[in-house]
CSV table of C-alpha atoms in Angstrom, one decimal:
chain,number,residue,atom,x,y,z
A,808,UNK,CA,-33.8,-35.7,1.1
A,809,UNK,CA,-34.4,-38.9,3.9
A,810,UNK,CA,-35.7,-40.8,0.4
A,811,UNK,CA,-31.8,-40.5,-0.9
A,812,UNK,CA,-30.4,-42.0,2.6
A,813,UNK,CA,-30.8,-45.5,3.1
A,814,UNK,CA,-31.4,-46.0,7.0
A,815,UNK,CA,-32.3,-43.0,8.9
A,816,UNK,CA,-33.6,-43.6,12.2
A,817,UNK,CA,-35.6,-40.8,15.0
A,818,UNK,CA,-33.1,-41.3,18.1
A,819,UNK,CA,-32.6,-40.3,21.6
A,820,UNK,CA,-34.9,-37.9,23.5
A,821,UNK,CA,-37.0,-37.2,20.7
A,822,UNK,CA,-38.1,-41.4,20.7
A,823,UNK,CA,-38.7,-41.0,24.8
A,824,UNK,CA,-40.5,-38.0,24.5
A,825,UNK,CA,-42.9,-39.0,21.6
A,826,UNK,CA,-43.7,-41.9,24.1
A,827,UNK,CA,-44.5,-40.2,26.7
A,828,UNK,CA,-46.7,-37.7,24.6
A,829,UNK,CA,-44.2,-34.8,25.3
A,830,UNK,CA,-43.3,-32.6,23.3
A,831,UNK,CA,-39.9,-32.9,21.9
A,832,UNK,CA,-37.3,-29.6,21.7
A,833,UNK,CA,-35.5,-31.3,19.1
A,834,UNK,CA,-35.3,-34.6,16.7
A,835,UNK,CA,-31.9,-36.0,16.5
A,836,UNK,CA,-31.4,-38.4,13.4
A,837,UNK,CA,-28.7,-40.9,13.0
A,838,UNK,CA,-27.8,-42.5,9.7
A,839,UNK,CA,-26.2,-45.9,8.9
A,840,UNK,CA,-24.2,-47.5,6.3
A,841,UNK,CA,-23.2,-43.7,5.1
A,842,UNK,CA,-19.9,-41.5,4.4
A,843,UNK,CA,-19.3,-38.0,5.3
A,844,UNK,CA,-18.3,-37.8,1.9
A,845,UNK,CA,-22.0,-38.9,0.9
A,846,UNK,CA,-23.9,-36.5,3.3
A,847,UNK,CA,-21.8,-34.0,2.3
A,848,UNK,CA,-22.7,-34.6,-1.7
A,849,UNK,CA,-26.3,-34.9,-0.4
A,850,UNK,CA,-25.9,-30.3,0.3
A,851,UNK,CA,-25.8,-31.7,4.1
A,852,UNK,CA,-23.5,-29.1,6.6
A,853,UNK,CA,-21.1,-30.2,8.9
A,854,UNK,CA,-20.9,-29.3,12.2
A,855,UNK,CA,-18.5,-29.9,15.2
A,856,UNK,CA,-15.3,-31.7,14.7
A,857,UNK,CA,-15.4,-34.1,17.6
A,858,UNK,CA,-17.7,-36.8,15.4
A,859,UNK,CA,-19.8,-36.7,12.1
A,860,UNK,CA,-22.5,-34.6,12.6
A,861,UNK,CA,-24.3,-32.8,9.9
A,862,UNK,CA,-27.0,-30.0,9.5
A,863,UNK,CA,-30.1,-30.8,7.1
A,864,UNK,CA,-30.1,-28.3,4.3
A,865,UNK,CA,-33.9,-27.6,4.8
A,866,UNK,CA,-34.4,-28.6,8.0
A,867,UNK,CA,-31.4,-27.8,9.8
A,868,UNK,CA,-32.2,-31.0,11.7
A,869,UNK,CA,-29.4,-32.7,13.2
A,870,UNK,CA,-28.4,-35.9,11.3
A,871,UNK,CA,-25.4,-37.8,12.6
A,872,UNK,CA,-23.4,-40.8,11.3
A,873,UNK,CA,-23.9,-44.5,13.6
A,874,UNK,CA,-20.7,-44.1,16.0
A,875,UNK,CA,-18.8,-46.1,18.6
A,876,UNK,CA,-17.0,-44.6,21.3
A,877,UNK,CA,-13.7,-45.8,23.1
A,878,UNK,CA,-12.2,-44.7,26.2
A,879,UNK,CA,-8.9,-43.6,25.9
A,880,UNK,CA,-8.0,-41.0,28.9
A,881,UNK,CA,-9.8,-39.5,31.4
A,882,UNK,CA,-13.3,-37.1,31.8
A,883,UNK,CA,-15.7,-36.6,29.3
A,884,UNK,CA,-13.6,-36.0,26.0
A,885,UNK,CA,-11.2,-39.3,26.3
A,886,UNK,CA,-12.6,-40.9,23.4
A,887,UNK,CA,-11.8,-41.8,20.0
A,888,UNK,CA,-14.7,-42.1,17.9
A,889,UNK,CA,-15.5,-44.4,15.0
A,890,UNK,CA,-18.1,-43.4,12.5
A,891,UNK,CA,-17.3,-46.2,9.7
A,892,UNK,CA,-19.9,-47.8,7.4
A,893,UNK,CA,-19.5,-50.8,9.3
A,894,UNK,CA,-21.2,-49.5,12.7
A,895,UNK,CA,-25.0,-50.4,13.0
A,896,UNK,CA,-27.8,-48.6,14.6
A,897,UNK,CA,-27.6,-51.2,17.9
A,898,UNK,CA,-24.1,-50.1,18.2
A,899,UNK,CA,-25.0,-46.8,18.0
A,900,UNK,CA,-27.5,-47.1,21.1
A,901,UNK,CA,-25.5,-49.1,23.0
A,902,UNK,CA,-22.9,-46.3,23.4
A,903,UNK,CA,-25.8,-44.5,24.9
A,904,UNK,CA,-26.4,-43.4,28.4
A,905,UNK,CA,-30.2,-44.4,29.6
A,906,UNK,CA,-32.1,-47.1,28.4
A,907,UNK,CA,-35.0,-44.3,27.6
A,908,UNK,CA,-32.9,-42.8,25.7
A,909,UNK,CA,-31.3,-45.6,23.9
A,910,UNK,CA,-34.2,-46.2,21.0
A,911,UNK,CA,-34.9,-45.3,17.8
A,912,UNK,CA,-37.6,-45.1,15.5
A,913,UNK,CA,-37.6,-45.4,11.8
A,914,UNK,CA,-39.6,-43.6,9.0
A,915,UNK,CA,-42.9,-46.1,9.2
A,916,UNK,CA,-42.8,-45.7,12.9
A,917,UNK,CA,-41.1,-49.0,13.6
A,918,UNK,CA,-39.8,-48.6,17.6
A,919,UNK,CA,-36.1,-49.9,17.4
A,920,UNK,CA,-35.3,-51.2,21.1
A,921,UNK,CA,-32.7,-53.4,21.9
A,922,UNK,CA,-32.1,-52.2,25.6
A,923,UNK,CA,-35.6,-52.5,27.0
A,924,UNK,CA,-36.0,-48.8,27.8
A,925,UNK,CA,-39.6,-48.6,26.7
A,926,UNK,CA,-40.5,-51.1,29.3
A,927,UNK,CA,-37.9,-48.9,32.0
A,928,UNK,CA,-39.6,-45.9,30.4
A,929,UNK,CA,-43.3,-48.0,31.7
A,930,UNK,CA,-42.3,-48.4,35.0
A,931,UNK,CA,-40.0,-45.0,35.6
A,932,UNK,CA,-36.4,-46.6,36.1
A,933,UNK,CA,-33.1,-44.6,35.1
A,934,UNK,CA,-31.3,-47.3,34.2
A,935,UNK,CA,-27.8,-47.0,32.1
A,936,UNK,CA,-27.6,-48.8,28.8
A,937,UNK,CA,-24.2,-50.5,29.4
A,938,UNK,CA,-21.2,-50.7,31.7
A,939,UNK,CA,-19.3,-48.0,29.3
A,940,UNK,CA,-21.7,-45.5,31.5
A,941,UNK,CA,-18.9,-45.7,33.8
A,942,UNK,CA,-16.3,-44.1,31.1
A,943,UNK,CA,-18.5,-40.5,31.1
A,944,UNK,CA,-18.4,-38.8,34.2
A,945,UNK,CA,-20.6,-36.3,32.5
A,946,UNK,CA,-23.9,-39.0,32.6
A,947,UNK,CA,-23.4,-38.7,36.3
A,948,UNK,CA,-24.9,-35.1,36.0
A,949,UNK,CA,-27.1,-36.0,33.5
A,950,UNK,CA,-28.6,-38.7,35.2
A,951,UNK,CA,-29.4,-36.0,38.0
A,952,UNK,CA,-30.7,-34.0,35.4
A,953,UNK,CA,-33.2,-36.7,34.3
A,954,UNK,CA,-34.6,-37.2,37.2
A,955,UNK,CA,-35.2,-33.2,38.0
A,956,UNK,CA,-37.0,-33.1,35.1
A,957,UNK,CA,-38.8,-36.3,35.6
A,958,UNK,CA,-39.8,-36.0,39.4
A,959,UNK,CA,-39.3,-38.2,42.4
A,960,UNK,CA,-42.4,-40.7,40.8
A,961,UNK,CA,-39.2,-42.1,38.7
A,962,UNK,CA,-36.2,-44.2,40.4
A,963,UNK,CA,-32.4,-44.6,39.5
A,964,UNK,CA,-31.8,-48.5,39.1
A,965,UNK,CA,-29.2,-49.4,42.3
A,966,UNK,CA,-26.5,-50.8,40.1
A,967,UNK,CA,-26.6,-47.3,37.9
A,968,UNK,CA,-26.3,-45.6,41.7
A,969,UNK,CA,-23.4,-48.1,42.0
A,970,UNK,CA,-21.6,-46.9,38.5
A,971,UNK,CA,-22.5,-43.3,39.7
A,972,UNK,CA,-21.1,-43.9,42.9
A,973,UNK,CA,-17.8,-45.8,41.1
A,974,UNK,CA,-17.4,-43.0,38.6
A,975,UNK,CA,-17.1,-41.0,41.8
A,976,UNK,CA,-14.7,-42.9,43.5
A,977,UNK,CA,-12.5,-43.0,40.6
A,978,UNK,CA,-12.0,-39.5,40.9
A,979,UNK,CA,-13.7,-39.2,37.0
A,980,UNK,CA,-16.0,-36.2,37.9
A,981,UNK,CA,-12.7,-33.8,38.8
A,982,UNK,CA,-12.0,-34.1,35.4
A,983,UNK,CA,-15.1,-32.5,34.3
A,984,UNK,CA,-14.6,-28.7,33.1
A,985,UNK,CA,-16.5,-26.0,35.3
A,986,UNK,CA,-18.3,-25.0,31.7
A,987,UNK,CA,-19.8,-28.3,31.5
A,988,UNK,CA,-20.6,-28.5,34.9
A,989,UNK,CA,-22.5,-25.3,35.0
A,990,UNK,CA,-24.4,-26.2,32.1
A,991,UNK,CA,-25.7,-29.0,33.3
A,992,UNK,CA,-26.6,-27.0,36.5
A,993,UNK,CA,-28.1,-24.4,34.4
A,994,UNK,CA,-30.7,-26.7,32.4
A,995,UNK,CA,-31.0,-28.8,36.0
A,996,UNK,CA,-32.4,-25.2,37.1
A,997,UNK,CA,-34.9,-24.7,35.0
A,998,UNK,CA,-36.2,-28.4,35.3
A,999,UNK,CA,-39.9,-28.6,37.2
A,1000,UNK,CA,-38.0,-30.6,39.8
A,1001,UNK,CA,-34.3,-29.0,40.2
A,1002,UNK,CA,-33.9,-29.7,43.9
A,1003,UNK,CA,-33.8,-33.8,43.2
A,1004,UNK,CA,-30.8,-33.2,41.2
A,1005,UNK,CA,-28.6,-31.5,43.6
A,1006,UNK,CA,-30.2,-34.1,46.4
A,1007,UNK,CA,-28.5,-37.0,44.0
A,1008,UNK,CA,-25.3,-35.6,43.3
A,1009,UNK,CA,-25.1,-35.2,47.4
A,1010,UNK,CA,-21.8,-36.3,48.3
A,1011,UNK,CA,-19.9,-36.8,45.1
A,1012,UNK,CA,-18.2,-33.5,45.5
A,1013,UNK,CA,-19.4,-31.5,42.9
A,1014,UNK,CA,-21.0,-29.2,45.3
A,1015,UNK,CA,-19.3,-28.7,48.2
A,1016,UNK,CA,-21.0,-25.4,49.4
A,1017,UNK,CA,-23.8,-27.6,49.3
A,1018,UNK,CA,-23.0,-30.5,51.0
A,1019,UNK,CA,-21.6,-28.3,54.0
A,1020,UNK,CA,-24.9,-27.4,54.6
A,1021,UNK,CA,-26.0,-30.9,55.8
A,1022,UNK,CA,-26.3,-31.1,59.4
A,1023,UNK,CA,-26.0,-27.6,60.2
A,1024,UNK,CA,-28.8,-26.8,62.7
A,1025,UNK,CA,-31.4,-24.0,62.4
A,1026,UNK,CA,-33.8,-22.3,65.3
A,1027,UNK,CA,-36.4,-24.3,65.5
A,1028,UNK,CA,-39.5,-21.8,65.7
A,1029,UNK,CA,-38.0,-20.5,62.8
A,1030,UNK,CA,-37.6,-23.4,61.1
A,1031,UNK,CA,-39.5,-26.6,61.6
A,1032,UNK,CA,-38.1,-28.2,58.8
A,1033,UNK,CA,-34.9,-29.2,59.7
A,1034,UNK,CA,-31.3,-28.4,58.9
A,1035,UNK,CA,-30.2,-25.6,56.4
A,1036,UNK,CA,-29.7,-28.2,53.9
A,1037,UNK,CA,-33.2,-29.3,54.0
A,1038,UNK,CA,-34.2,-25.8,54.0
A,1039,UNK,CA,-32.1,-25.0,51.0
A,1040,UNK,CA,-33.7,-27.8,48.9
A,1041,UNK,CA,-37.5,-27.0,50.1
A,1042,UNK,CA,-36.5,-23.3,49.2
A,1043,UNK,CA,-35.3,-24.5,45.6
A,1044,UNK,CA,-38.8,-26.6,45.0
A,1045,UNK,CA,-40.8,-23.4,46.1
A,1046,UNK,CA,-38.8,-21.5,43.0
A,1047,UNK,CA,-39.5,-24.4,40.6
A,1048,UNK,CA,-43.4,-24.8,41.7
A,1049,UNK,CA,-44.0,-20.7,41.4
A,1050,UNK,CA,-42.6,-21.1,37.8
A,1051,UNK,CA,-39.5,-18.2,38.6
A,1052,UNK,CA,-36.9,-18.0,36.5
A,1053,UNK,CA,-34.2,-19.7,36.6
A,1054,UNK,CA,-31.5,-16.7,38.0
A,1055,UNK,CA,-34.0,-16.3,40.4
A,1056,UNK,CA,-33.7,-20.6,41.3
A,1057,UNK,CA,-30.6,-20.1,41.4
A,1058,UNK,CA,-30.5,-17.4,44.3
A,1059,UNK,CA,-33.2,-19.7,46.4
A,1060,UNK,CA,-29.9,-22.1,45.9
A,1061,UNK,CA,-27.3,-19.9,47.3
A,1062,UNK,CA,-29.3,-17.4,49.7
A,1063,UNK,CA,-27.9,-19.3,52.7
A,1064,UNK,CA,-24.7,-20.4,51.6
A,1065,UNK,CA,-23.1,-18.9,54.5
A,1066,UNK,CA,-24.8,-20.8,57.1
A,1067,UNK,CA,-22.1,-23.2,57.2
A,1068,UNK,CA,-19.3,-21.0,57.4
A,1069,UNK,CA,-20.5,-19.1,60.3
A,1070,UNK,CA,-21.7,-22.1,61.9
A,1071,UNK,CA,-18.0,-23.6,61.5
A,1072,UNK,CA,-17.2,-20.7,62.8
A,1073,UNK,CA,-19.3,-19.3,65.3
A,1074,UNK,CA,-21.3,-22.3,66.3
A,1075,UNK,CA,-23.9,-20.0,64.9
A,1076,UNK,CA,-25.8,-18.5,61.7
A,1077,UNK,CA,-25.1,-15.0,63.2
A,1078,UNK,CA,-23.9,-12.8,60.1
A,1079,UNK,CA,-24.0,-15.8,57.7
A,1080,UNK,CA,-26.0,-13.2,55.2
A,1081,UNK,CA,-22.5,-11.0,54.5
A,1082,UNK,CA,-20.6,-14.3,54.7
A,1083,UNK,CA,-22.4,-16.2,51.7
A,1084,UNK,CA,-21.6,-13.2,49.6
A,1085,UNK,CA,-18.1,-14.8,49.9
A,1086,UNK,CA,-19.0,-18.4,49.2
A,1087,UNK,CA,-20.9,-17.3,46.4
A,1088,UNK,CA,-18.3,-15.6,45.0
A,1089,UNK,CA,-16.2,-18.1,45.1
A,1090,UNK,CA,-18.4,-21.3,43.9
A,1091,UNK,CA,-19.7,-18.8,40.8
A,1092,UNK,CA,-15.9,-18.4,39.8
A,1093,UNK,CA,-15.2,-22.2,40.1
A,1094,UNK,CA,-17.8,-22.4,37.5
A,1095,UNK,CA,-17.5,-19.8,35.4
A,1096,UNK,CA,-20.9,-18.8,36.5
A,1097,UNK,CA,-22.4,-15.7,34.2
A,1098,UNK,CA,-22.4,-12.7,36.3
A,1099,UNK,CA,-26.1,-12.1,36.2
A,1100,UNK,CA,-26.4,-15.2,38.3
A,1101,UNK,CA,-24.0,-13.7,40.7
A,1102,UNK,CA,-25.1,-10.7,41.1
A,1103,UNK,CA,-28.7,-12.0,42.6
A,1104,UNK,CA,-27.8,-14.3,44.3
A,1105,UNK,CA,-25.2,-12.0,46.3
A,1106,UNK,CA,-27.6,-9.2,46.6
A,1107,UNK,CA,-30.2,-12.0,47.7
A,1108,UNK,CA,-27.8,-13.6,50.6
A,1109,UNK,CA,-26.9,-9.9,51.8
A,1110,UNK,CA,-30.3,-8.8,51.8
A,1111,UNK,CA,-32.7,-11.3,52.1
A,1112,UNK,CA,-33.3,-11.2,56.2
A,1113,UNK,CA,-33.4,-7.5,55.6
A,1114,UNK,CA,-36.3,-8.0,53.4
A,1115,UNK,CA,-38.4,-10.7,55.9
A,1116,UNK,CA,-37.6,-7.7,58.7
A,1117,UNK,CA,-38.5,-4.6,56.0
A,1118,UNK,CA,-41.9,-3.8,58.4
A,1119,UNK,CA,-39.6,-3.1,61.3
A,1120,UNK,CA,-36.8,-0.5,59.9
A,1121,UNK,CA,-36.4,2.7,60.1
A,1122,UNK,CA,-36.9,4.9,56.9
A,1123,UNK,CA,-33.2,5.5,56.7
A,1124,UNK,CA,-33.1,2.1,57.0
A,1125,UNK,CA,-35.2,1.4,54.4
A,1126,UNK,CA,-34.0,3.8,51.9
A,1127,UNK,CA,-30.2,2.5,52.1
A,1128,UNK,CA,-31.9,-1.1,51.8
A,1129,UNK,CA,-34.2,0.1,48.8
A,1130,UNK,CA,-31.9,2.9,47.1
A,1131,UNK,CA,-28.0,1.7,48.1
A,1132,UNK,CA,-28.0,-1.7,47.8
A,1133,UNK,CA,-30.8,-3.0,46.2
A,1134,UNK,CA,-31.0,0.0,43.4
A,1135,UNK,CA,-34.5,-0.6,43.2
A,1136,UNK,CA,-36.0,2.0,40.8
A,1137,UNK,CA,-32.7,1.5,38.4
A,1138,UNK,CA,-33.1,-2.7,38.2
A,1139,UNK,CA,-36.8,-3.3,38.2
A,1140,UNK,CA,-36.6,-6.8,36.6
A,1141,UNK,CA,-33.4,-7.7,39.2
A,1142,UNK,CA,-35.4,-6.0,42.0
A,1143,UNK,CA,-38.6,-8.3,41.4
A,1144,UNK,CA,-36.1,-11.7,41.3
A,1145,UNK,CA,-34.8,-10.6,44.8
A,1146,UNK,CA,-38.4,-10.8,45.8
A,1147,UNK,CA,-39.4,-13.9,44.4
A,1148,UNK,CA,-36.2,-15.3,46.0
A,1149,UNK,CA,-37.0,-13.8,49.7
A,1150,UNK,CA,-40.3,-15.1,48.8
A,1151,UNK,CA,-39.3,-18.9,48.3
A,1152,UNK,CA,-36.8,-19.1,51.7
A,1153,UNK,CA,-40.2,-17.9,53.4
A,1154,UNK,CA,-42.3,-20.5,51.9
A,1155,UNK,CA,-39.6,-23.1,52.1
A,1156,UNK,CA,-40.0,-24.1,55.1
A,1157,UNK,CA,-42.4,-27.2,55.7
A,1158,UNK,CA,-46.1,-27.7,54.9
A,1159,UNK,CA,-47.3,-25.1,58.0
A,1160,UNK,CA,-44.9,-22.1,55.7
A,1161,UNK,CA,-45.1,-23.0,51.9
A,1162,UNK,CA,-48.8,-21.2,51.2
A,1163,UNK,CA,-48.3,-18.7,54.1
A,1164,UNK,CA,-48.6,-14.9,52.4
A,1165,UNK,CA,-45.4,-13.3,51.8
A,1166,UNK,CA,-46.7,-10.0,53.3
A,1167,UNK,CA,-43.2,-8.0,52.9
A,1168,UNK,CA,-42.9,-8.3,49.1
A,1169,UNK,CA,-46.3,-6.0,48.4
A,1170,UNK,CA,-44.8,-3.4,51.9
A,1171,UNK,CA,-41.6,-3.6,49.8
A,1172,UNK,CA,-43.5,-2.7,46.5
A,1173,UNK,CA,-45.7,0.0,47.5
A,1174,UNK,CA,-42.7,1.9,49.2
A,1175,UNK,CA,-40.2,1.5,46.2
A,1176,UNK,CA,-43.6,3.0,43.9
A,1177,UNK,CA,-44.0,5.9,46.8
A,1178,UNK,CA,-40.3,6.4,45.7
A,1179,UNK,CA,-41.0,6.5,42.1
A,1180,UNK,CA,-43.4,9.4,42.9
A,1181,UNK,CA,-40.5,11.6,43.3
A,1182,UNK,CA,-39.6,13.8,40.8
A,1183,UNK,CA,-35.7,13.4,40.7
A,1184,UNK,CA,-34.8,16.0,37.9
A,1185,UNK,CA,-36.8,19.0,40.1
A,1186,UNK,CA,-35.4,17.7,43.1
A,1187,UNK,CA,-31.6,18.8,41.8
A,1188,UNK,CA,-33.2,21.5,39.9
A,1189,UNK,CA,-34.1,22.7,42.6
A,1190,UNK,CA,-31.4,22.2,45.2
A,1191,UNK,CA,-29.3,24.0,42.6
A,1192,UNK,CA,-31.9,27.0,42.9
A,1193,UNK,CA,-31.1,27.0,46.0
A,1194,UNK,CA,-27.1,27.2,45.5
A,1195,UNK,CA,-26.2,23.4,46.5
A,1196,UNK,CA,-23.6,21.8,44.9
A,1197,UNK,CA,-21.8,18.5,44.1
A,1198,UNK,CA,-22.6,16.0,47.7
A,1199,UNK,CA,-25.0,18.7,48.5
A,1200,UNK,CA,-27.2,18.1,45.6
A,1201,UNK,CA,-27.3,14.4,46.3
A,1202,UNK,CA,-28.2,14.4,50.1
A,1203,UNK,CA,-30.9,17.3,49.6
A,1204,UNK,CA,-32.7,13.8,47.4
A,1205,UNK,CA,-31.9,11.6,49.6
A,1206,UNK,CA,-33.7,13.3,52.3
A,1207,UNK,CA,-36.5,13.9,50.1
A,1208,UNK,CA,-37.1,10.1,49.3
A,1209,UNK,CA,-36.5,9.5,53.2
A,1210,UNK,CA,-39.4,11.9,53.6
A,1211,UNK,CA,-41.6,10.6,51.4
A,1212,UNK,CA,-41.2,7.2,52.7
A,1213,UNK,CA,-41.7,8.6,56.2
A,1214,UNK,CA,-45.0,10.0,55.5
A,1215,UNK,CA,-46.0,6.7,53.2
A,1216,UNK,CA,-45.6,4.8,56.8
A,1217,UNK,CA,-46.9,7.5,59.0
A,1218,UNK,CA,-49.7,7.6,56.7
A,1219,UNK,CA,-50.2,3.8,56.9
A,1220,UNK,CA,-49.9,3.2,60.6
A,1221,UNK,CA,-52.7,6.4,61.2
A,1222,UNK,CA,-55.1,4.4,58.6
A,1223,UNK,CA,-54.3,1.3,60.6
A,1224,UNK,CA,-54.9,2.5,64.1
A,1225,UNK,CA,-58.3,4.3,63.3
């Protein structure tokens, strides 16, 4: 099929990852010199409607035509796009964002790179490819994104901060819709290195919850680290180096989300637990964040002290924690996030915290599989033996798990003291 196509070229991430020995997700391909018309003739699909972009028949590779982009209005869709046989492959890369990802590569392996971005790629510099950066307030996120996949051992060029910090100014990334935003939060997330994102979009207004955090003071024996925005981000690396997933990054994010608000407040974090539940609520519908997210992270900021202080309650206690709120036996995958998250603010807390044995997530384990002991079924078969009804039935089990994790702990502390 490529043999039928004049100039094909490898392009974009796929070039930067084959030079850095990565592996690549996908290989983009951009032609030159062709038609729609042609690629169509060729048993090529089309796909999308913005530009010229076409599915391989076999492959389902992407191919695309060579493009130029002009600004015509504001955000990330003010363009008008010309695909015309005309454009050539530079032109093409110049309307790139990064100089890493601005190369191409052609069948014999012939490295096309008119923007230097091997050599930036050599010595770890995010640099943009041209002043029309600066007309895509998107790249300012994905610039962020770079870097949290890259790691702190690569730099952003100053005058790219300065177009970051211009796009900014210009009001640009208000124009950005919450689905795009969140996207690129989600795959920032999942990068090995999420919390160097949110630490360079700092102050650009994209996340305000976040930025609140700054400054606010934490007890000190409790935290040696620093503020709660320093926690927040030390809490988010912990997630990232212990592989979770990334619902569960997410909820090492927003566990103390409150913090602000109360200390605006209150002059203190008192109750800032129930209050993130709010914030959360609110920054996850700003966003259109999916609900799964939500949910976690809610039940993570409600609950997560609870969970550091689960050795100290009562079994009442215990069972509302375990059975009402955190529906333990009925979410086992949701309930095991929750304790990754509680794990990571734990951890995240300076060099003397981050390798420090979470000792409440295997308590918290053994009493939720002391619960799963119980047989529920002949617990209301029995109460209904017995004549109970409706509530009845449901407090004569609740009193039987609150038993049973009364004796697990009565049993614990009488191994412990002999």
């Amino acid at each position: 099929m490529e043999n039928t196509l004049k100039h094909v070229y490898l392009v974009g991430g796929a070039v930067r990852d084959k030079l850095l020995n990565r592996a690549a997700a996908d290989q983009d391909f951009v032609v030159v010199g062709e038609t729609p018309e042609t690629m169509l003739a060729l048993g090529f699909e089309t796909v999308g409607s913005d530009f010229p972009v076409f599915l391989h028949p076999t492959t389902k590779q992407e191919y695309a035509l060579a493009r130029t982009e002009r600004k015509q209005g504001r955000g990330y869709k003010g363009f008008t796009v010309n695909a015309s046989t005309s454009v050539t492959l530079e032109d093409d890369l110049a309307r790139r964002d990064l100089t890493i990802n601005a190369m191409a590569m052609s069948a014999d392996g012939e490295l096309i790179d008119p923007f230097n971005g091997q050599q930036d790629l050599n010595n770890k510099v995010l640099r943009h490819t041209s002043a029309a950066f600066a007309e895509d307030p998107l790249r300012v996120l994905r610039v962020a994104r770079f870097l949290a996949r890259f790691g702190e051992s690569f730099s952003i060029h100053p005058d790219t901060k300065a177009l970051m910090m211009q796009i900014h100014q210009q009001g640009e990334l208000a124009y950005l819709t919450p689905e795009r935003v969140w996207k690129e939060t989600e795959k920032a997330l999942a990068e090995p290195h999420p919390e160097l994102y949110f630490k360079t979009l700092y102050g650009l207004g994209v996340f305000p919850e976040i930025d609140a955090m700054s400054g606010v003071p934490q007890p000190k024996e409790h935290h040696p680290e620093g503020d709660v925005y320093t926690h927040t981000l030390l809490v988010l690396q912990r997630a990232a180096q212990l592989n979770f997933d990334v619902e569960t990054r997410f909820a090492a994010l927003t566990h103390d989300f409150g913090k602000a608000t109360s200390f605006e407040l209150n002059g203190n974090l008192h109750s800032h637990e129930q209050r993130g539940v709010a914030v959360i609520k609110e920054f996850c519908q700003r966003l259109k964040v999916p609900k799964r997210f939500y949910e976690l992270a809610a039940l993570t900021s409600d609950n997560h002290t609870r969970c550091h202080k689960i050795a100290k309650l009562t079994p009442k206690t215990l069972h509302k924690l375990l059975v009402d709120k955190l529906n333990a036996q009925n979410k086992p995958a949701r309930f095991l996030q929750f304790l990754d998250a509680c794990q990571c603010d734990a951890q995240g807390r300076g060099p003397s915290f981050i390798h420090r044995p979470y000792a409440q997530r295997t308590l918290t384990l053994d009493l939720v599989k002391q619960l799963n002991k119980l047989n529920k079924k002949a617990l209301v078969q029995q109460a209904i033996q017995q004549g109970k009804s409706g509530i009845a039935i449901g407090k004569a089990v609740r009193e039987a798990e609150i038993k049973q994790l009364r004796d697990y702990l009565t049993e614990q502390s009488s191994k412990e003291t002999k």
